[in-house]
Tab-separated table of C-alpha atoms and ligand atoms in Angstrom:
chain	number	residue	atom	x	y	z
A	1	MET	CA	121.199	61.701	81.374
A	2	GLY	CA	123.155	65.565	81.292
A	3	ARG	CA	122.983	68.543	83.627
A	4	ASP	CA	120.010	70.441	83.818
A	5	ARG	CA	119.247	73.492	81.263
A	6	VAL	CA	119.762	76.275	83.422
A	7	PHE	CA	118.538	79.657	82.760
A	8	PHE	CA	117.795	83.375	84.293
A	9	VAL	CA	114.494	85.158	83.803
A	10	CYS	CA	113.900	88.807	84.653
A	11	GLN	CA	111.173	88.297	86.452
A	12	ASN	CA	109.972	92.704	85.330
A	13	CYS	CA	109.779	91.665	81.844
A	14	GLY	CA	110.647	88.199	81.085
A	15	TYR	CA	113.924	88.545	79.699
A	16	ARG	CA	116.160	85.161	78.757
A	17	ALA	CA	119.410	85.488	79.899
A	18	PRO	CA	121.904	82.510	80.215
A	19	ARG	CA	123.618	83.353	83.185
A	20	TRP	CA	123.239	85.901	85.410
A	21	LEU	CA	123.225	89.626	85.187
A	22	GLY	CA	122.982	92.479	87.294
A	23	LYS	CA	120.839	94.517	85.041
A	24	CYS	CA	117.980	93.053	82.812
A	25	PRO	CA	119.277	94.123	79.215
A	26	ASP	CA	115.893	94.311	78.037
A	27	CYS	CA	114.219	96.588	81.137
A	28	SER	CA	117.008	97.991	82.950
A	29	ALA	CA	115.867	96.851	85.717
A	30	TRP	CA	118.144	96.004	88.230
A	31	ASN	CA	118.397	92.474	90.337
A	32	SER	CA	115.602	91.473	88.636
A	33	LEU	CA	117.113	88.329	86.773
A	34	VAL	CA	116.018	84.837	88.899
A	35	GLU	CA	117.546	81.915	88.139
A	36	GLU	CA	115.029	78.771	86.273
A	37	ARG	CA	115.267	75.563	84.985
A	38	ALA	CA	114.414	73.566	81.944
A	39	VAL	CA	111.619	71.605	81.220
A	40	PRO	CA	113.739	68.142	80.226
A	41	GLU	CA	112.531	67.770	76.734
A	42	ALA	CA	111.411	63.449	77.257
A	43	VAL	CA	108.998	64.736	79.913
A	44	LYS	CA	107.335	68.071	78.172
A	45	GLY	CA	103.875	66.348	77.454
A	46	SER	CA	104.839	62.766	77.508
A	47	SER	CA	101.986	62.173	79.973
A	48	VAL	CA	99.825	63.962	78.292
A	49	THR	CA	95.706	62.763	77.644
A	50	ALA	CA	93.046	64.912	76.278
A	51	SER	CA	91.049	66.196	79.519
A	52	GLY	CA	87.821	65.489	78.412
A	53	ALA	CA	85.071	66.613	76.119
A	54	PRO	CA	84.699	70.349	75.996
A	55	GLN	CA	81.452	71.192	77.183
A	56	ALA	CA	79.225	73.801	75.891
A	57	LEU	CA	78.510	76.970	78.775
A	58	ASP	CA	75.316	76.993	79.230
A	59	SER	CA	74.653	72.500	79.981
A	60	LEU	CA	77.735	73.681	83.320
A	61	GLU	CA	75.432	73.327	86.436
A	62	ILE	CA	76.189	75.719	88.675
A	63	ALA	CA	74.837	75.902	92.873
A	64	PRO	CA	73.996	78.978	94.607
A	65	GLU	CA	77.484	80.299	95.976
A	66	ALA	CA	77.589	79.724	99.022
A	67	ARG	CA	79.766	82.556	101.006
A	68	ILE	CA	81.597	82.367	103.566
A	69	SER	CA	80.679	85.810	105.925
A	70	CYS	CA	82.966	87.116	108.413
A	71	SER	CA	80.498	89.748	109.832
A	72	ILE	CA	82.499	92.616	109.606
A	73	GLY	CA	80.395	93.906	106.722
A	74	GLU	CA	83.108	96.537	104.996
A	75	LEU	CA	85.143	93.349	104.026
A	76	ASP	CA	82.059	91.544	103.243
A	77	ARG	CA	81.009	94.397	100.646
A	78	VAL	CA	84.682	94.293	99.255
A	79	LEU	CA	84.770	90.385	98.343
A	80	GLY	CA	81.380	90.635	96.311
A	81	GLY	CA	79.039	89.083	100.199
A	82	GLY	CA	81.735	87.459	101.681
A	83	PHE	CA	85.269	84.802	101.038
A	84	VAL	CA	84.263	82.537	97.861
A	85	PRO	CA	84.922	78.681	99.912
A	86	GLY	CA	87.848	77.286	98.444
A	87	SER	CA	89.591	81.613	96.689
A	88	LEU	CA	92.550	83.019	97.056
A	89	THR	CA	92.643	86.145	98.625
A	90	LEU	CA	95.982	88.407	98.767
A	91	ILE	CA	95.371	91.252	100.990
A	92	GLY	CA	97.971	93.661	100.736
A	93	GLY	CA	98.893	96.762	102.640
A	94	ASP	CA	102.400	98.887	104.374
A	95	PRO	CA	104.117	97.342	107.008
A	96	GLY	CA	101.827	98.167	109.903
A	97	ILE	CA	99.032	99.727	108.174
A	98	GLY	CA	96.628	96.478	110.157
A	99	LYS	CA	96.320	93.243	107.940
A	100	SER	CA	97.100	90.385	110.526
A	101	THR	CA	94.420	92.985	112.833
A	102	LEU	CA	92.253	92.861	110.317
A	103	LEU	CA	92.531	89.152	109.592
A	104	LEU	CA	92.639	88.394	113.038
A	105	GLN	CA	89.116	90.013	113.561
A	106	ALA	CA	87.461	88.480	110.073
A	107	MET	CA	88.472	85.375	110.851
A	108	ASN	CA	86.770	85.207	114.823
A	109	ALA	CA	83.267	84.967	112.954
A	110	ILE	CA	84.646	82.227	111.015
A	111	ALA	CA	85.836	80.651	113.422
A	112	GLN	CA	82.474	80.104	114.889
A	113	LYS	CA	81.229	78.526	112.090
A	114	ALA	CA	84.339	76.743	110.230
A	115	LYS	CA	87.446	75.422	111.298
A	116	ALA	CA	89.937	78.636	111.099
A	117	LEU	CA	94.353	78.024	110.977
A	118	TYR	CA	95.746	81.120	111.321
A	119	VAL	CA	99.500	80.116	110.376
A	120	THR	CA	101.980	83.025	111.883
A	121	ALA	CA	105.285	83.206	109.738
A	122	GLU	CA	105.932	86.713	111.439
A	123	GLU	CA	104.685	87.113	115.305
A	124	SER	CA	104.895	84.748	117.711
A	125	ALA	CA	102.237	82.607	118.321
A	126	ARG	CA	102.219	85.253	122.357
A	127	GLN	CA	102.221	88.095	120.393
A	128	ILE	CA	98.937	86.789	118.543
A	129	ARG	CA	97.621	85.847	121.833
A	130	LEU	CA	98.086	89.182	123.336
A	131	ARG	CA	96.609	90.781	120.086
A	132	ALA	CA	93.777	88.250	120.490
A	133	ASP	CA	92.445	89.693	123.404
A	134	ARG	CA	93.235	93.393	122.926
A	135	LEU	CA	90.277	92.673	120.538
A	136	GLY	CA	88.744	91.108	121.577
A	137	VAL	CA	88.596	88.121	119.501
A	138	SER	CA	87.527	84.510	121.672
A	139	GLY	CA	90.320	82.131	120.234
A	140	LYS	CA	88.233	78.771	121.500
A	141	GLN	CA	87.524	77.763	117.330
A	142	LEU	CA	91.053	79.791	115.639
A	143	PHE	CA	93.669	77.349	115.614
A	144	LEU	CA	97.381	78.862	115.290
A	145	LEU	CA	100.458	77.828	114.202
A	146	ALA	CA	103.719	79.541	114.494
A	147	GLU	CA	105.548	78.372	111.266
A	148	THR	CA	107.688	79.560	108.258
A	149	SER	CA	108.484	76.380	106.282
A	150	ILE	CA	105.957	76.014	103.493
A	151	GLU	CA	105.705	72.408	102.968
A	152	ALA	CA	104.956	71.519	106.790
A	153	ILE	CA	102.499	74.910	106.091
A	154	ALA	CA	101.096	72.616	103.654
A	155	ALA	CA	100.775	69.852	105.312
A	156	THR	CA	99.464	70.600	108.381
A	157	VAL	CA	96.472	72.141	105.957
A	158	ARG	CA	96.210	68.166	104.340
A	159	SER	CA	95.745	65.941	107.114
A	160	TRP	CA	93.610	68.457	109.356
A	161	GLN	CA	92.115	69.864	107.335
A	162	PRO	CA	90.720	73.689	108.288
A	163	ALA	CA	88.333	75.289	105.809
A	164	PHE	CA	89.778	78.288	106.069
A	165	LEU	CA	93.053	79.058	105.797
A	166	VAL	CA	95.492	83.269	106.931
A	167	VAL	CA	99.143	83.176	106.223
A	168	ASP	CA	100.631	86.264	107.695
A	169	SER	CA	102.307	86.783	105.569
A	170	ILE	CA	103.494	85.223	102.024
A	171	GLN	CA	107.006	87.626	102.362
A	172	THR	CA	108.342	85.490	105.964
A	173	VAL	CA	107.133	82.081	104.888
A	174	PHE	CA	109.980	80.092	102.708
A	175	SER	CA	110.106	76.777	100.652
A	176	ALA	CA	113.214	74.688	101.497
A	177	ASP	CA	113.452	73.141	97.653
A	178	PHE	CA	113.969	76.930	97.030
A	179	PRO	CA	117.068	78.476	97.101
A	180	SER	CA	116.737	82.023	97.342
A	181	ALA	CA	115.983	84.062	100.329
A	182	PRO	CA	112.525	84.625	101.592
A	183	GLY	CA	110.943	87.157	100.722
A	184	SER	CA	113.086	86.986	97.336
A	185	VAL	CA	111.133	86.683	94.070
A	186	GLY	CA	110.759	84.080	93.478
A	187	GLN	CA	110.441	82.137	96.993
A	188	VAL	CA	107.604	85.038	97.193
A	189	ARG	CA	106.370	83.286	93.800
A	190	GLU	CA	106.778	79.534	94.509
A	191	CYS	CA	105.379	79.628	97.907
A	192	CYS	CA	102.168	81.268	96.543
A	193	GLY	CA	101.973	78.633	93.916
A	194	GLN	CA	101.843	76.047	96.254
A	195	LEU	CA	99.438	78.219	98.196
A	196	MET	CA	97.145	77.991	95.796
A	197	ARG	CA	97.041	74.617	94.624
A	198	LEU	CA	96.469	73.627	98.469
A	199	ALA	CA	93.446	76.137	98.172
A	200	LYS	CA	92.164	74.651	95.263
A	201	GLY	CA	93.400	70.918	95.504
A	202	GLU	CA	91.908	70.384	99.700
A	203	GLY	CA	89.346	73.134	98.754
A	204	VAL	CA	90.542	75.051	101.874
A	205	THR	CA	89.219	78.875	101.389
A	206	THR	CA	93.217	80.579	101.867
A	207	CYS	CA	93.446	84.393	102.397
A	208	ILE	CA	97.624	85.609	102.988
A	209	ALA	CA	98.764	89.056	103.483
A	210	GLY	CA	101.420	91.196	101.886
A	211	HIS	CA	103.520	93.803	102.310
A	212	VAL	CA	103.817	96.060	99.078
A	213	THR	CA	107.347	97.430	98.784
A	214	LYS	CA	108.531	100.710	98.510
A	215	ASP	CA	107.040	101.685	95.030
A	216	GLY	CA	103.837	100.330	95.817
A	217	ALA	CA	103.485	96.705	94.046
A	218	ILE	CA	103.550	93.677	96.374
A	219	ALA	CA	106.695	91.641	96.232
A	220	GLY	CA	107.909	93.295	93.080
A	221	PRO	CA	106.789	93.486	90.014
A	222	ARG	CA	102.863	93.048	91.139
A	223	LEU	CA	104.143	89.537	90.995
A	224	LEU	CA	101.601	87.544	93.272
A	225	GLU	CA	98.479	89.431	91.773
A	226	HIS	CA	97.381	87.193	88.232
A	227	MET	CA	97.966	84.147	90.636
A	228	VAL	CA	95.310	84.527	93.467
A	229	ASP	CA	91.589	85.130	92.794
A	230	THR	CA	91.054	88.355	94.204
A	231	VAL	CA	93.116	91.483	95.204
A	232	LEU	CA	92.856	93.385	98.433
A	233	TYR	CA	94.895	96.672	98.724
A	234	PHE	CA	94.602	98.273	102.116
A	235	GLU	CA	95.902	101.834	101.963
A	236	GLY	CA	95.863	104.863	104.743
A	237	ASP	CA	97.994	107.284	106.101
A	238	ALA	CA	100.231	106.397	108.675
A	239	SER	CA	99.127	109.543	110.685
A	240	HIS	CA	95.271	109.252	110.155
A	241	PRO	CA	93.510	106.261	112.578
A	242	TYR	CA	91.274	106.167	108.686
A	243	ARG	CA	91.584	102.847	106.406
A	244	ILE	CA	90.248	102.430	103.655
A	245	LEU	CA	90.041	98.451	101.661
A	246	ARG	CA	90.187	98.362	97.866
A	247	ALA	CA	89.468	95.349	96.090
A	248	VAL	CA	91.853	95.841	92.736
A	249	LYS	CA	90.669	92.550	91.972
A	250	ASN	CA	88.388	90.177	91.880
A	251	ARG	CA	87.661	87.459	89.776
A	252	PHE	CA	83.893	87.172	92.193
A	253	GLY	CA	82.570	90.406	92.443
A	254	SER	CA	82.991	93.988	91.474
A	255	THR	CA	86.254	95.989	92.210
A	256	ASN	CA	84.443	99.098	91.978
A	257	GLU	CA	83.327	98.725	96.370
A	258	ILE	CA	85.776	100.198	98.594
A	259	GLY	CA	85.189	99.432	102.555
A	260	VAL	CA	86.133	102.250	105.292
A	261	PHE	CA	87.418	100.825	108.963
A	262	GLU	CA	88.781	103.276	111.262
A	263	MET	CA	91.933	102.336	113.559
A	264	THR	CA	91.011	102.052	117.463
A	265	GLY	CA	92.044	101.442	120.600
A	266	GLY	CA	90.764	98.154	120.014
A	267	GLY	CA	91.368	97.195	117.156
A	268	LEU	CA	89.721	98.415	113.506
A	269	ARG	CA	86.316	100.007	113.858
A	270	GLU	CA	84.172	99.565	110.459
A	271	VAL	CA	82.994	102.835	109.178
A	272	PRO	CA	79.216	102.625	107.573
A	273	ASN	CA	78.804	106.632	106.592
A	274	PRO	CA	81.937	107.870	105.538
A	275	SER	CA	81.173	110.990	104.383
A	276	GLU	CA	79.653	112.444	107.864
A	277	LEU	CA	83.387	111.362	108.933
A	278	PHE	CA	85.040	112.999	106.647
A	279	LEU	CA	83.511	116.473	107.310
A	280	GLN	CA	83.422	115.291	110.424
A	281	GLU	CA	86.030	118.328	111.874
A	282	ARG	CA	85.408	120.638	108.387
A	283	PRO	CA	86.054	124.496	109.679
A	284	GLU	CA	82.415	125.965	108.417
A	285	GLY	CA	82.499	129.242	106.879
A	286	SER	CA	86.230	129.350	106.346
A	287	PRO	CA	87.739	130.610	102.775
A	288	GLY	CA	89.527	127.625	100.981
A	289	SER	CA	86.503	124.985	102.232
A	290	VAL	CA	84.973	122.836	99.826
A	291	VAL	CA	82.318	119.919	100.223
A	292	THR	CA	82.791	117.338	96.175
A	293	PRO	CA	81.183	114.295	96.682
A	294	ALA	CA	83.725	112.216	95.570
A	295	LEU	CA	83.378	108.473	94.259
A	296	GLU	CA	84.777	105.493	95.049
A	297	GLY	CA	83.814	102.544	93.029
A	298	THR	CA	79.829	103.105	93.533
A	299	ARG	CA	80.321	104.533	96.298
A	300	PRO	CA	80.249	108.101	96.323
A	301	ILE	CA	81.195	109.844	99.472
A	302	LEU	CA	82.042	113.645	100.555
A	303	VAL	CA	85.013	115.132	100.951
A	304	GLU	CA	86.605	118.228	102.169
A	305	LEU	CA	88.444	120.261	99.712
A	306	GLN	CA	90.709	122.455	101.284
A	307	ALA	CA	92.497	125.435	99.235
A	308	LEU	CA	95.043	128.120	100.595
A	309	VAL	CA	96.888	131.116	98.227
A	310	SER	CA	99.145	133.214	99.939
A	311	GLY	CA	101.680	135.173	98.079
A	312	ALA	CA	104.989	133.855	97.054
A	313	SER	CA	107.715	135.287	100.170
A	314	PHE	CA	110.659	134.643	97.161
A	315	GLY	CA	111.617	133.015	93.680
A	316	THR	CA	109.293	129.915	92.144
A	317	PRO	CA	105.539	130.011	94.082
A	318	GLN	CA	105.042	126.798	95.722
A	319	ARG	CA	103.354	123.929	94.602
A	320	SER	CA	101.573	121.625	97.506
A	321	THR	CA	98.539	118.746	96.966
A	322	ILE	CA	97.590	116.330	99.701
A	323	GLY	CA	95.344	113.225	98.261
A	324	ILE	CA	95.141	114.246	94.582
A	325	ASP	CA	97.369	115.038	91.532
A	326	HIS	CA	99.541	117.831	91.662
A	327	LYS	CA	99.924	117.943	87.932
A	328	ARG	CA	95.941	118.065	87.870
A	329	VAL	CA	96.010	121.011	89.766
A	330	ALA	CA	98.797	122.870	88.194
A	331	LEU	CA	96.449	122.689	85.123
A	332	LEU	CA	93.331	123.844	87.145
A	333	ILE	CA	95.741	127.052	88.485
A	334	ALA	CA	96.931	127.796	84.773
A	335	VAL	CA	92.843	127.205	83.316
A	336	LEU	CA	91.663	130.432	86.123
A	337	GLU	CA	94.432	132.471	85.558
A	338	LYS	CA	94.109	132.192	81.971
A	339	LYS	CA	89.869	131.898	81.432
A	340	ALA	CA	89.194	133.542	84.572
A	341	GLY	CA	91.778	135.971	84.275
A	342	ILE	CA	92.851	135.278	88.243
A	343	PRO	CA	96.013	135.925	88.777
A	344	LEU	CA	97.790	132.807	90.321
A	345	MET	CA	100.811	132.056	88.693
A	346	GLY	CA	102.595	134.132	91.065
A	347	GLN	CA	100.409	132.766	94.259
A	348	ASP	CA	101.720	129.988	96.447
A	349	VAL	CA	98.994	126.807	96.561
A	350	PHE	CA	98.367	124.510	98.400
A	351	VAL	CA	95.459	121.873	97.841
A	352	ASN	CA	94.752	119.088	100.716
A	353	VAL	CA	91.571	116.959	100.570
A	354	ALA	CA	91.103	116.921	104.514
A	355	GLY	CA	90.706	112.986	106.180
A	356	GLY	CA	93.685	111.391	104.491
A	357	VAL	CA	91.468	110.351	101.228
A	358	ARG	CA	92.924	110.577	97.795
A	359	LEU	CA	91.071	111.308	94.841
A	360	ASN	CA	91.315	109.126	91.515
A	361	GLU	CA	88.869	110.964	89.556
A	362	PRO	CA	88.461	114.386	87.510
A	363	ALA	CA	84.593	115.064	88.893
A	364	PRO	CA	86.225	117.083	92.142
A	365	ASP	CA	87.941	119.530	90.037
A	366	LEU	CA	85.419	121.949	89.955
A	367	GLY	CA	85.381	121.542	93.707
A	368	VAL	CA	89.618	122.307	93.653
A	369	VAL	CA	88.718	125.447	91.629
A	370	ALA	CA	85.703	126.903	94.015
A	371	ALA	CA	88.572	126.236	96.760
A	372	LEU	CA	91.196	127.879	95.200
A	373	LEU	CA	88.784	131.009	94.181
A	374	SER	CA	87.432	130.880	98.006
A	375	SER	CA	90.846	130.807	99.289
A	376	HIS	CA	92.413	133.596	97.053
A	377	LEU	CA	88.968	136.071	97.302
A	378	ASN	CA	89.112	135.622	100.778
A	379	ARG	CA	85.176	134.697	100.674
A	380	PRO	CA	83.955	131.626	102.418
A	381	VAL	CA	82.053	129.258	100.786
A	382	ALA	CA	77.737	128.845	102.066
A	383	PRO	CA	78.768	125.529	104.467
A	384	GLN	CA	75.132	123.295	102.642
A	385	THR	CA	76.656	124.023	98.939
A	386	LEU	CA	78.385	121.549	96.985
A	387	VAL	CA	80.391	121.757	94.016
A	388	PHE	CA	81.361	119.520	91.140
A	389	GLY	CA	82.282	118.631	87.715
A	390	GLU	CA	85.371	117.891	84.924
A	391	VAL	CA	86.999	121.443	83.886
A	392	GLY	CA	88.408	120.841	81.218
A	393	LEU	CA	91.793	123.250	79.253
A	394	ALA	CA	89.482	125.372	77.295
A	395	GLY	CA	87.881	126.429	80.448
A	396	GLU	CA	84.410	124.583	80.144
A	397	VAL	CA	83.215	122.092	82.955
A	398	ARG	CA	81.920	118.371	81.106
A	399	ALA	CA	78.990	116.732	83.248
A	400	VAL	CA	80.893	113.957	85.022
A	401	SER	CA	79.813	109.980	86.110
A	402	HIS	CA	76.648	109.026	88.906
A	403	PRO	CA	75.721	112.828	89.161
A	404	ASP	CA	72.456	111.726	90.918
A	405	ILE	CA	74.477	108.826	92.676
A	406	ARG	CA	76.267	111.708	94.244
A	407	LEU	CA	73.095	114.250	94.918
A	408	ASN	CA	71.405	111.055	97.174
A	409	GLU	CA	74.137	111.578	99.526
A	410	ALA	CA	74.695	115.106	99.233
A	411	GLU	CA	70.663	115.383	100.317
A	412	ARG	CA	70.680	112.680	103.051
A	413	LEU	CA	73.424	114.945	104.471
A	414	GLY	CA	71.257	118.800	104.838
A	415	PHE	CA	72.950	119.913	101.638
A	416	LYS	CA	71.222	122.853	100.251
A	417	ARG	CA	72.830	124.048	96.988
A	418	CYS	CA	75.231	121.801	94.003
A	419	LEU	CA	76.889	123.557	91.390
A	420	LEU	CA	77.773	120.864	88.760
A	421	PRO	CA	77.882	120.829	85.227
A	422	ALA	CA	75.282	122.053	83.004
A	423	GLY	CA	75.106	118.338	80.931
A	424	ASN	CA	74.622	116.460	84.467
A	425	ALA	CA	71.628	119.762	85.220
A	426	ARG	CA	69.966	119.004	81.928
A	427	LYS	CA	69.580	115.501	82.590
A	428	LEU	CA	68.603	115.839	86.290
A	429	ALA	CA	66.178	118.295	85.398
A	430	ALA	CA	63.170	116.251	84.480
A	431	ARG	CA	63.032	115.315	88.279
A	432	PRO	CA	62.760	117.907	91.350
A	433	ARG	CA	65.100	118.247	93.835
A	434	ALA	CA	65.077	119.023	97.188
A	435	MET	CA	68.794	120.427	96.693
A	436	GLU	CA	68.814	124.051	94.348
A	437	LEU	CA	70.678	122.516	91.095
A	438	VAL	CA	72.444	125.568	89.815
A	439	ALA	CA	74.314	124.169	86.419
A	440	VAL	CA	77.754	125.907	85.626
A	441	ASN	CA	79.386	125.837	82.114
A	442	SER	CA	82.611	127.245	82.230
A	443	VAL	CA	84.667	128.507	85.124
A	444	GLY	CA	84.427	131.529	84.610
A	445	GLU	CA	80.876	131.348	85.353
A	446	LEU	CA	81.607	129.398	89.200
A	447	LEU	CA	82.809	132.826	89.747
A	448	GLU	CA	79.798	134.092	89.021
A	449	LYS	CA	77.274	131.357	90.726
A	450	LEU	CA	79.393	130.768	94.171
A	451	PHE	CA	78.958	133.530	96.029
B	501	TYD	P1	98.758	95.009	111.845
B	501	TYD	O1	97.381	94.585	111.658
B	501	TYD	O2	100.935	94.263	113.207
B	501	TYD	O3	99.631	95.571	110.748
B	501	TYD	P2	100.526	94.766	109.702
B	501	TYD	O4	100.178	93.127	109.993
B	501	TYD	O5	99.468	95.635	108.076
B	501	TYD	O6	101.881	94.652	109.671
B	501	TYD	O7	98.655	96.042	112.916
B	501	TYD	C1	100.146	97.385	113.685
B	501	TYD	C2	99.185	98.742	113.907
B	501	TYD	O8	98.078	98.429	114.209
B	501	TYD	C3	99.800	99.342	114.835
B	501	TYD	O9	101.176	99.642	114.521
B	501	TYD	C4	99.269	99.630	115.849
B	501	TYD	C5	97.803	99.292	115.757
B	501	TYD	N1	96.853	98.349	115.907
B	501	TYD	C6	95.556	99.519	116.441
B	501	TYD	O10	96.185	100.795	117.180
B	501	TYD	N2	94.981	99.301	117.774
B	501	TYD	C7	94.691	97.518	117.718
B	501	TYD	O11	94.294	97.261	118.471
B	501	TYD	C8	95.906	97.032	117.018
B	501	TYD	C9	95.982	95.486	117.404
B	501	TYD	C10	96.880	97.397	116.620
B	502	MG	MG1	101.051	91.623	110.846
């Protein structure tokens, strides 16, 4: 009896209001309230029975996991060895970054071994066919369905029973039971929920593509991340051909792995040696260019840091960075000025990480300082020299994690000399290396030892 009780819930913070509001009074997010219906009291818990006896953890049988490999080594590695059967994976990224391309290429190998269905809700089947031809994907085992209704997709999956399902993209499918438009928070959540029940219920390994919104989250406030098993982000700069696939959540593996790809005319190509690629166009012997070994998870990548210091023409000097936090660079400039007496405050400073890579750890600090010094003094750093270390506010150089992994990669590429934190050098001294290790205690000391 009576109407269902309706209320509105902020999708950002969970605030509940009895009527719709344009702005959430709690977290001030705009247009974040979505209608929800209360479950009638009579239904709540009425048919619940106990769900079986709890089991001791080590009494559970575990069969060795069979993974579904997609024959793309970089993708398999990021997933932790392939797709886990019955899991739900989300691949997010900017529109046009290459999600559909990656999924189609991955399905190429999977379709040879298992029944695979590619649901396209964005492009027509013809467009997919044209792309497949260009990618050299053979279409014999791969089945296509152009459909946007999630109920129709679910019905097809139940009757056709594929082992592997791709839904491209989650923003364009919709549920008829839900009044809001496709791509809205409610629809995306509902469709993802249905796909999750389908994946778990039917045991179909599912992969969905999702566009990230302007602020970088998939369809609003990181809505889907907690619902799925694995979240991969496909990142890259539209002006560079390189793409990095990063796991941000993985229930079946580490989130430390990245995969590197290059977008070519024939689709995505794996890049097994990213360091070589990122150092390819390095202007050796030119001031302001320094190589630093960055770590992406457990994977070392040698990248080139470039700095340009030039006299400010007028007013406030410019500070511009690409691929590295500009606040971090401002801090390093201040440390250089105060602790090493290098007058940079009145200079324009530009710092760039070559190749469209983004650095998020403090280990490249010393490399940035070296590049700034090199550009300021107009003296090149020897091309076979490597610099890394964290720089503190007192100008001290602090030890960083995994120096051995970083050095091994550099040795592989023929680097001869490395300036590194004294704390790291002490521990590494036990094992003789082909590379000359130069311990650095402070930013001032770097100046003496760099050139
Ligand atoms: P796409 O996979 O459609 O991106 P998404 O699904 O993430 O929106 O990739 C589209 C871009 O990739 C497009 O700008 C063209 C480029 N591309 C190539 O350069 N080479 C290729 O072989 C393919 C298929 C796409
Ligand atoms: Mg697409």
